[in-house]
PDB file of C-alpha atoms in Angstrom:
ATOM      1  CA  UNK L 197     -13.541  16.059  45.258  1.00 62.00           C
ATOM      2  CA  UNK L 198     -10.689  17.327  43.089  1.00 68.00           C
ATOM      3  CA  UNK L 199      -8.015  19.609  44.441  1.00 71.00           C
ATOM      4  CA  UNK L 200      -9.463  22.541  42.476  1.00 74.00           C
ATOM      5  CA  UNK L 201     -12.891  21.870  44.029  1.00 74.00           C
ATOM      6  CA  UNK L 202     -11.427  21.817  47.533  1.00 82.00           C
ATOM      7  CA  UNK L 203      -9.556  25.047  46.850  1.00 82.00           C
ATOM      8  CA  UNK L 204     -12.802  26.682  45.670  1.00 86.00           C
ATOM      9  CA  UNK L 205     -14.621  25.565  48.859  1.00 84.00           C
ATOM     10  CA  UNK L 206     -11.740  26.840  51.002  1.00 85.00           C
ATOM     11  CA  UNK L 207     -11.815  30.219  49.249  1.00 86.00           C
ATOM     12  CA  UNK L 208     -15.588  30.390  49.657  1.00 85.00           C
ATOM     13  CA  UNK L 209     -15.325  29.606  53.364  1.00 85.00           C
ATOM     14  CA  UNK L 210     -12.537  32.185  53.843  1.00 83.00           C
ATOM     15  CA  UNK L 211     -14.579  34.824  52.009  1.00 83.00           C
ATOM     16  CA  UNK L 212     -17.676  34.050  54.078  1.00 83.00           C
ATOM     17  CA  UNK L 213     -15.650  34.286  57.296  1.00 83.00           C
ATOM     18  CA  UNK L 214     -14.164  37.605  56.238  1.00 81.00           C
ATOM     19  CA  UNK L 215     -17.622  38.925  55.336  1.00 79.00           C
ATOM     20  CA  UNK L 216     -18.941  37.794  58.714  1.00 75.00           C
ATOM     21  CA  UNK L 217     -16.119  39.549  60.594  1.00 73.00           C
ATOM     22  CA  UNK L 218     -16.624  42.799  58.642  1.00 73.00           C
ATOM     23  CA  UNK L 219     -20.415  42.673  59.082  1.00 69.00           C
ATOM     24  CA  UNK L 220     -20.070  42.064  62.811  1.00 66.00           C
ATOM     25  CA  UNK L 221     -17.686  45.026  63.170  1.00 65.00           C
ATOM     26  CA  UNK L 222     -19.927  47.297  61.083  1.00 70.00           C
ATOM     27  CA  UNK L 223     -23.289  46.264  62.520  1.00 79.00           C
ATOM     28  CA  UNK L 224     -22.651  45.447  66.174  1.00 82.00           C
ATOM     29  CA  UNK L 225     -20.646  46.898  69.049  1.00 83.00           C
ATOM     30  CA  UNK L 226     -19.906  45.360  72.438  1.00 84.00           C
ATOM     31  CA  UNK L 227     -19.934  47.289  75.698  1.00 87.00           C
ATOM     32  CA  UNK L 228     -19.118  46.431  79.305  1.00 90.00           C
ATOM     33  CA  UNK L 229     -21.699  47.727  81.762  1.00 91.00           C
ATOM     34  CA  UNK L 230     -20.194  49.994  84.409  1.00 90.00           C
ATOM     35  CA  UNK L 231     -22.252  50.899  87.435  1.00 91.00           C
ATOM     36  CA  UNK L 232     -25.535  49.897  89.002  1.00 91.00           C
ATOM     37  CA  UNK L 233     -28.050  52.216  87.275  1.00 92.00           C
ATOM     38  CA  UNK L 234     -29.687  49.339  85.318  1.00 92.00           C
ATOM     39  CA  UNK L 235     -29.625  46.733  88.095  1.00 88.00           C
ATOM     40  CA  UNK L 236     -31.410  44.105  88.110  1.00 85.00           C
ATOM     41  CA  UNK L 237     -31.638  43.902  84.299  1.00 88.00           C
ATOM     42  CA  UNK L 238     -27.895  44.519  83.818  1.00 90.00           C
ATOM     43  CA  UNK L 239     -25.144  44.045  86.393  1.00 92.00           C
ATOM     44  CA  UNK L 240     -21.868  45.937  86.767  1.00 92.00           C
ATOM     45  CA  UNK L 241     -19.372  44.137  84.506  1.00 92.00           C
ATOM     46  CA  UNK L 242     -21.928  42.516  82.173  1.00 93.00           C
ATOM     47  CA  UNK L 243     -20.999  42.521  78.488  1.00 91.00           C
ATOM     48  CA  UNK L 244     -23.713  43.463  76.013  1.00 89.00           C
ATOM     49  CA  UNK L 245     -23.910  43.403  72.232  1.00 85.00           C
ATOM     50  CA  UNK L 246     -25.578  46.424  70.684  1.00 85.00           C
ATOM     51  CA  UNK L 247     -26.842  46.871  67.124  1.00 82.00           C
ATOM     52  CA  UNK L 248     -25.052  49.847  65.584  1.00 78.00           C
ATOM     53  CA  UNK L 249     -27.385  50.079  62.610  1.00 75.00           C
ATOM     54  CA  UNK L 250     -30.851  51.388  63.591  1.00 72.00           C
ATOM     55  CA  UNK L 251     -32.533  49.541  60.716  1.00 71.00           C
ATOM     56  CA  UNK L 252     -31.589  46.244  62.372  1.00 73.00           C
ATOM     57  CA  UNK L 253     -33.844  46.823  65.358  1.00 76.00           C
ATOM     58  CA  UNK L 254     -36.593  49.108  64.122  1.00 84.00           C
ATOM     59  CA  UNK L 255     -37.976  52.231  65.805  1.00 90.00           C
ATOM     60  CA  UNK L 256     -37.243  52.956  69.469  1.00 92.00           C
ATOM     61  CA  UNK L 257     -40.275  52.428  71.693  1.00 95.00           C
ATOM     62  CA  UNK L 258     -40.930  52.877  75.430  1.00 96.00           C
ATOM     63  CA  UNK L 259     -39.403  50.027  77.405  1.00 94.00           C
ATOM     64  CA  UNK L 260     -36.456  49.591  75.042  1.00 93.00           C
ATOM     65  CA  UNK L 261     -32.955  49.577  76.486  1.00 91.00           C
ATOM     66  CA  UNK L 262     -30.649  51.970  74.654  1.00 92.00           C
ATOM     67  CA  UNK L 263     -27.018  53.095  74.664  1.00 89.00           C
ATOM     68  CA  UNK L 264     -26.415  56.831  74.559  1.00 91.00           C
ATOM     69  CA  UNK L 265     -23.453  59.156  74.869  1.00 88.00           C
ATOM     70  CA  UNK L 266     -23.700  62.109  77.254  1.00 90.00           C
ATOM     71  CA  UNK L 267     -20.668  64.351  77.654  1.00 88.00           C
ATOM     72  CA  UNK L 268     -18.218  61.658  76.472  1.00 86.00           C
ATOM     73  CA  UNK L 269     -19.730  59.026  78.773  1.00 87.00           C
ATOM     74  CA  UNK L 270     -21.563  55.975  77.410  1.00 88.00           C
ATOM     75  CA  UNK L 271     -24.762  55.247  79.368  1.00 93.00           C
ATOM     76  CA  UNK L 272     -27.250  52.348  79.283  1.00 94.00           C
ATOM     77  CA  UNK L 273     -30.829  53.426  80.012  1.00 94.00           C
ATOM     78  CA  UNK L 274     -34.457  52.451  79.448  1.00 95.00           C
ATOM     79  CA  UNK L 275     -36.660  54.576  77.159  1.00 97.00           C
ATOM     80  CA  UNK L 276     -39.667  55.855  79.090  1.00 97.00           C
ATOM     81  CA  UNK L 277     -41.112  58.289  76.539  1.00 98.00           C
ATOM     82  CA  UNK L 278     -40.632  59.052  72.836  1.00 98.00           C
ATOM     83  CA  UNK L 279     -40.962  62.204  70.722  1.00 97.00           C
ATOM     84  CA  UNK L 280     -44.407  63.802  71.123  1.00 97.00           C
ATOM     85  CA  UNK L 281     -45.153  61.992  74.423  1.00 98.00           C
ATOM     86  CA  UNK L 282     -45.634  63.720  77.746  1.00 98.00           C
ATOM     87  CA  UNK L 283     -43.801  62.487  80.822  1.00 98.00           C
ATOM     88  CA  UNK L 284     -44.221  63.216  84.544  1.00 97.00           C
ATOM     89  CA  UNK L 285     -43.285  61.591  87.845  1.00 95.00           C
ATOM     90  CA  UNK L 286     -45.328  61.442  91.019  1.00 94.00           C
ATOM     91  CA  UNK L 287     -43.440  60.166  94.111  1.00 91.00           C
ATOM     92  CA  UNK L 288     -41.328  57.882  91.947  1.00 90.00           C
ATOM     93  CA  UNK L 289     -44.143  56.637  89.719  1.00 91.00           C
ATOM     94  CA  UNK L 290     -43.798  57.415  86.006  1.00 95.00           C
ATOM     95  CA  UNK L 291     -46.747  58.826  84.068  1.00 97.00           C
ATOM     96  CA  UNK L 292     -46.571  58.727  80.284  1.00 98.00           C
ATOM     97  CA  UNK L 293     -49.271  60.623  78.407  1.00 98.00           C
ATOM     98  CA  UNK L 294     -51.171  60.925  81.683  1.00 97.00           C
ATOM     99  CA  UNK L 295     -51.300  57.174  82.352  1.00 97.00           C
ATOM    100  CA  UNK L 296     -49.219  55.274  84.964  1.00 96.00           C
ATOM    101  CA  UNK L 297     -46.417  53.177  83.496  1.00 95.00           C
ATOM    102  CA  UNK L 298     -46.385  49.634  84.861  1.00 92.00           C
ATOM    103  CA  UNK L 299     -42.824  48.714  85.812  1.00 89.00           C
ATOM    104  CA  UNK L 300     -41.221  45.793  87.603  1.00 84.00           C
ATOM    105  CA  UNK L 301     -38.646  47.687  89.643  1.00 81.00           C
ATOM    106  CA  UNK L 302     -37.777  46.379  93.108  1.00 79.00           C
ATOM    107  CA  UNK L 303     -38.870  48.813  95.848  1.00 75.00           C
ATOM    108  CA  UNK L 304     -35.320  49.523  97.082  1.00 73.00           C
ATOM    109  CA  UNK L 305     -34.472  50.849  93.590  1.00 81.00           C
ATOM    110  CA  UNK L 306     -37.485  53.104  93.159  1.00 81.00           C
ATOM    111  CA  UNK L 307     -36.908  56.779  93.634  1.00 83.00           C
ATOM    112  CA  UNK L 308     -39.269  59.303  95.165  1.00 89.00           C
ATOM    113  CA  UNK L 309     -38.930  61.992  92.535  1.00 90.00           C
ATOM    114  CA  UNK L 310     -41.833  64.170  91.512  1.00 94.00           C
ATOM    115  CA  UNK L 311     -41.809  66.513  88.530  1.00 94.00           C
ATOM    116  CA  UNK L 312     -44.576  68.141  86.499  1.00 96.00           C
ATOM    117  CA  UNK L 313     -45.668  67.013  83.076  1.00 97.00           C
ATOM    118  CA  UNK L 314     -43.177  67.753  80.317  1.00 97.00           C
ATOM    119  CA  UNK L 315     -44.020  67.443  76.613  1.00 98.00           C
ATOM    120  CA  UNK L 316     -41.187  65.967  74.549  1.00 98.00           C
ATOM    121  CA  UNK L 317     -40.286  67.704  71.308  1.00 97.00           C
ATOM    122  CA  UNK L 318     -39.967  65.832  68.018  1.00 96.00           C
ATOM    123  CA  UNK L 319     -36.265  65.200  68.643  1.00 94.00           C
ATOM    124  CA  UNK L 320     -36.413  64.216  72.327  1.00 96.00           C
ATOM    125  CA  UNK L 321     -36.554  60.925  74.215  1.00 97.00           C
ATOM    126  CA  UNK L 322     -36.866  60.518  77.968  1.00 98.00           C
ATOM    127  CA  UNK L 323     -34.682  57.775  79.495  1.00 97.00           C
ATOM    128  CA  UNK L 324     -34.338  56.455  83.057  1.00 96.00           C
ATOM    129  CA  UNK L 325     -32.117  53.909  84.699  1.00 94.00           C
ATOM    130  CA  UNK L 326     -33.938  51.052  86.396  1.00 92.00           C
ATOM    131  CA  UNK L 327     -32.119  51.750  89.683  1.00 92.00           C
ATOM    132  CA  UNK L 328     -33.592  55.221  90.117  1.00 90.00           C
ATOM    133  CA  UNK L 329     -31.754  56.020  93.355  1.00 89.00           C
ATOM    134  CA  UNK L 330     -28.329  56.009  91.689  1.00 91.00           C
ATOM    135  CA  UNK L 331     -29.096  56.595  88.005  1.00 93.00           C
ATOM    136  CA  UNK L 332     -27.993  59.663  86.114  1.00 92.00           C
ATOM    137  CA  UNK L 333     -30.571  60.013  83.367  1.00 95.00           C
ATOM    138  CA  UNK L 334     -33.096  62.415  81.762  1.00 95.00           C
ATOM    139  CA  UNK L 335     -33.906  63.806  85.189  1.00 94.00           C
ATOM    140  CA  UNK L 336     -30.369  65.234  85.153  1.00 91.00           C
ATOM    141  CA  UNK L 337     -29.771  66.087  81.484  1.00 88.00           C
TER     142      UNK L 337
END
């Protein structure tokens, strides 16, 4: 390969690397998990990569793990209900649209909360931490 060919390949590689760095910064964010509200799925101190562009991951559905900001605090929670759904809790068991939600939460992390059915508006989601005994989530805000 001639020197001009090698220079072209080097420029192409540098451009691709720059594009990759910019795309990573624009499309993904990293967070460090703080606290135990999502234990066992996520541990205190875990690092997670989150898609910043919603079109990368598609619509949010129940069961998805999401990052949200509440009063200047970043929280990691699990979506339990989406806009238009109804949500209720009976002695720690979640009911979505009147049906029990099957979850794999260890017994020591289950809560015992009970609240009546609530219908989510078109702009509301209901989120819970997996460790219900310590989680600050839609039951609180």
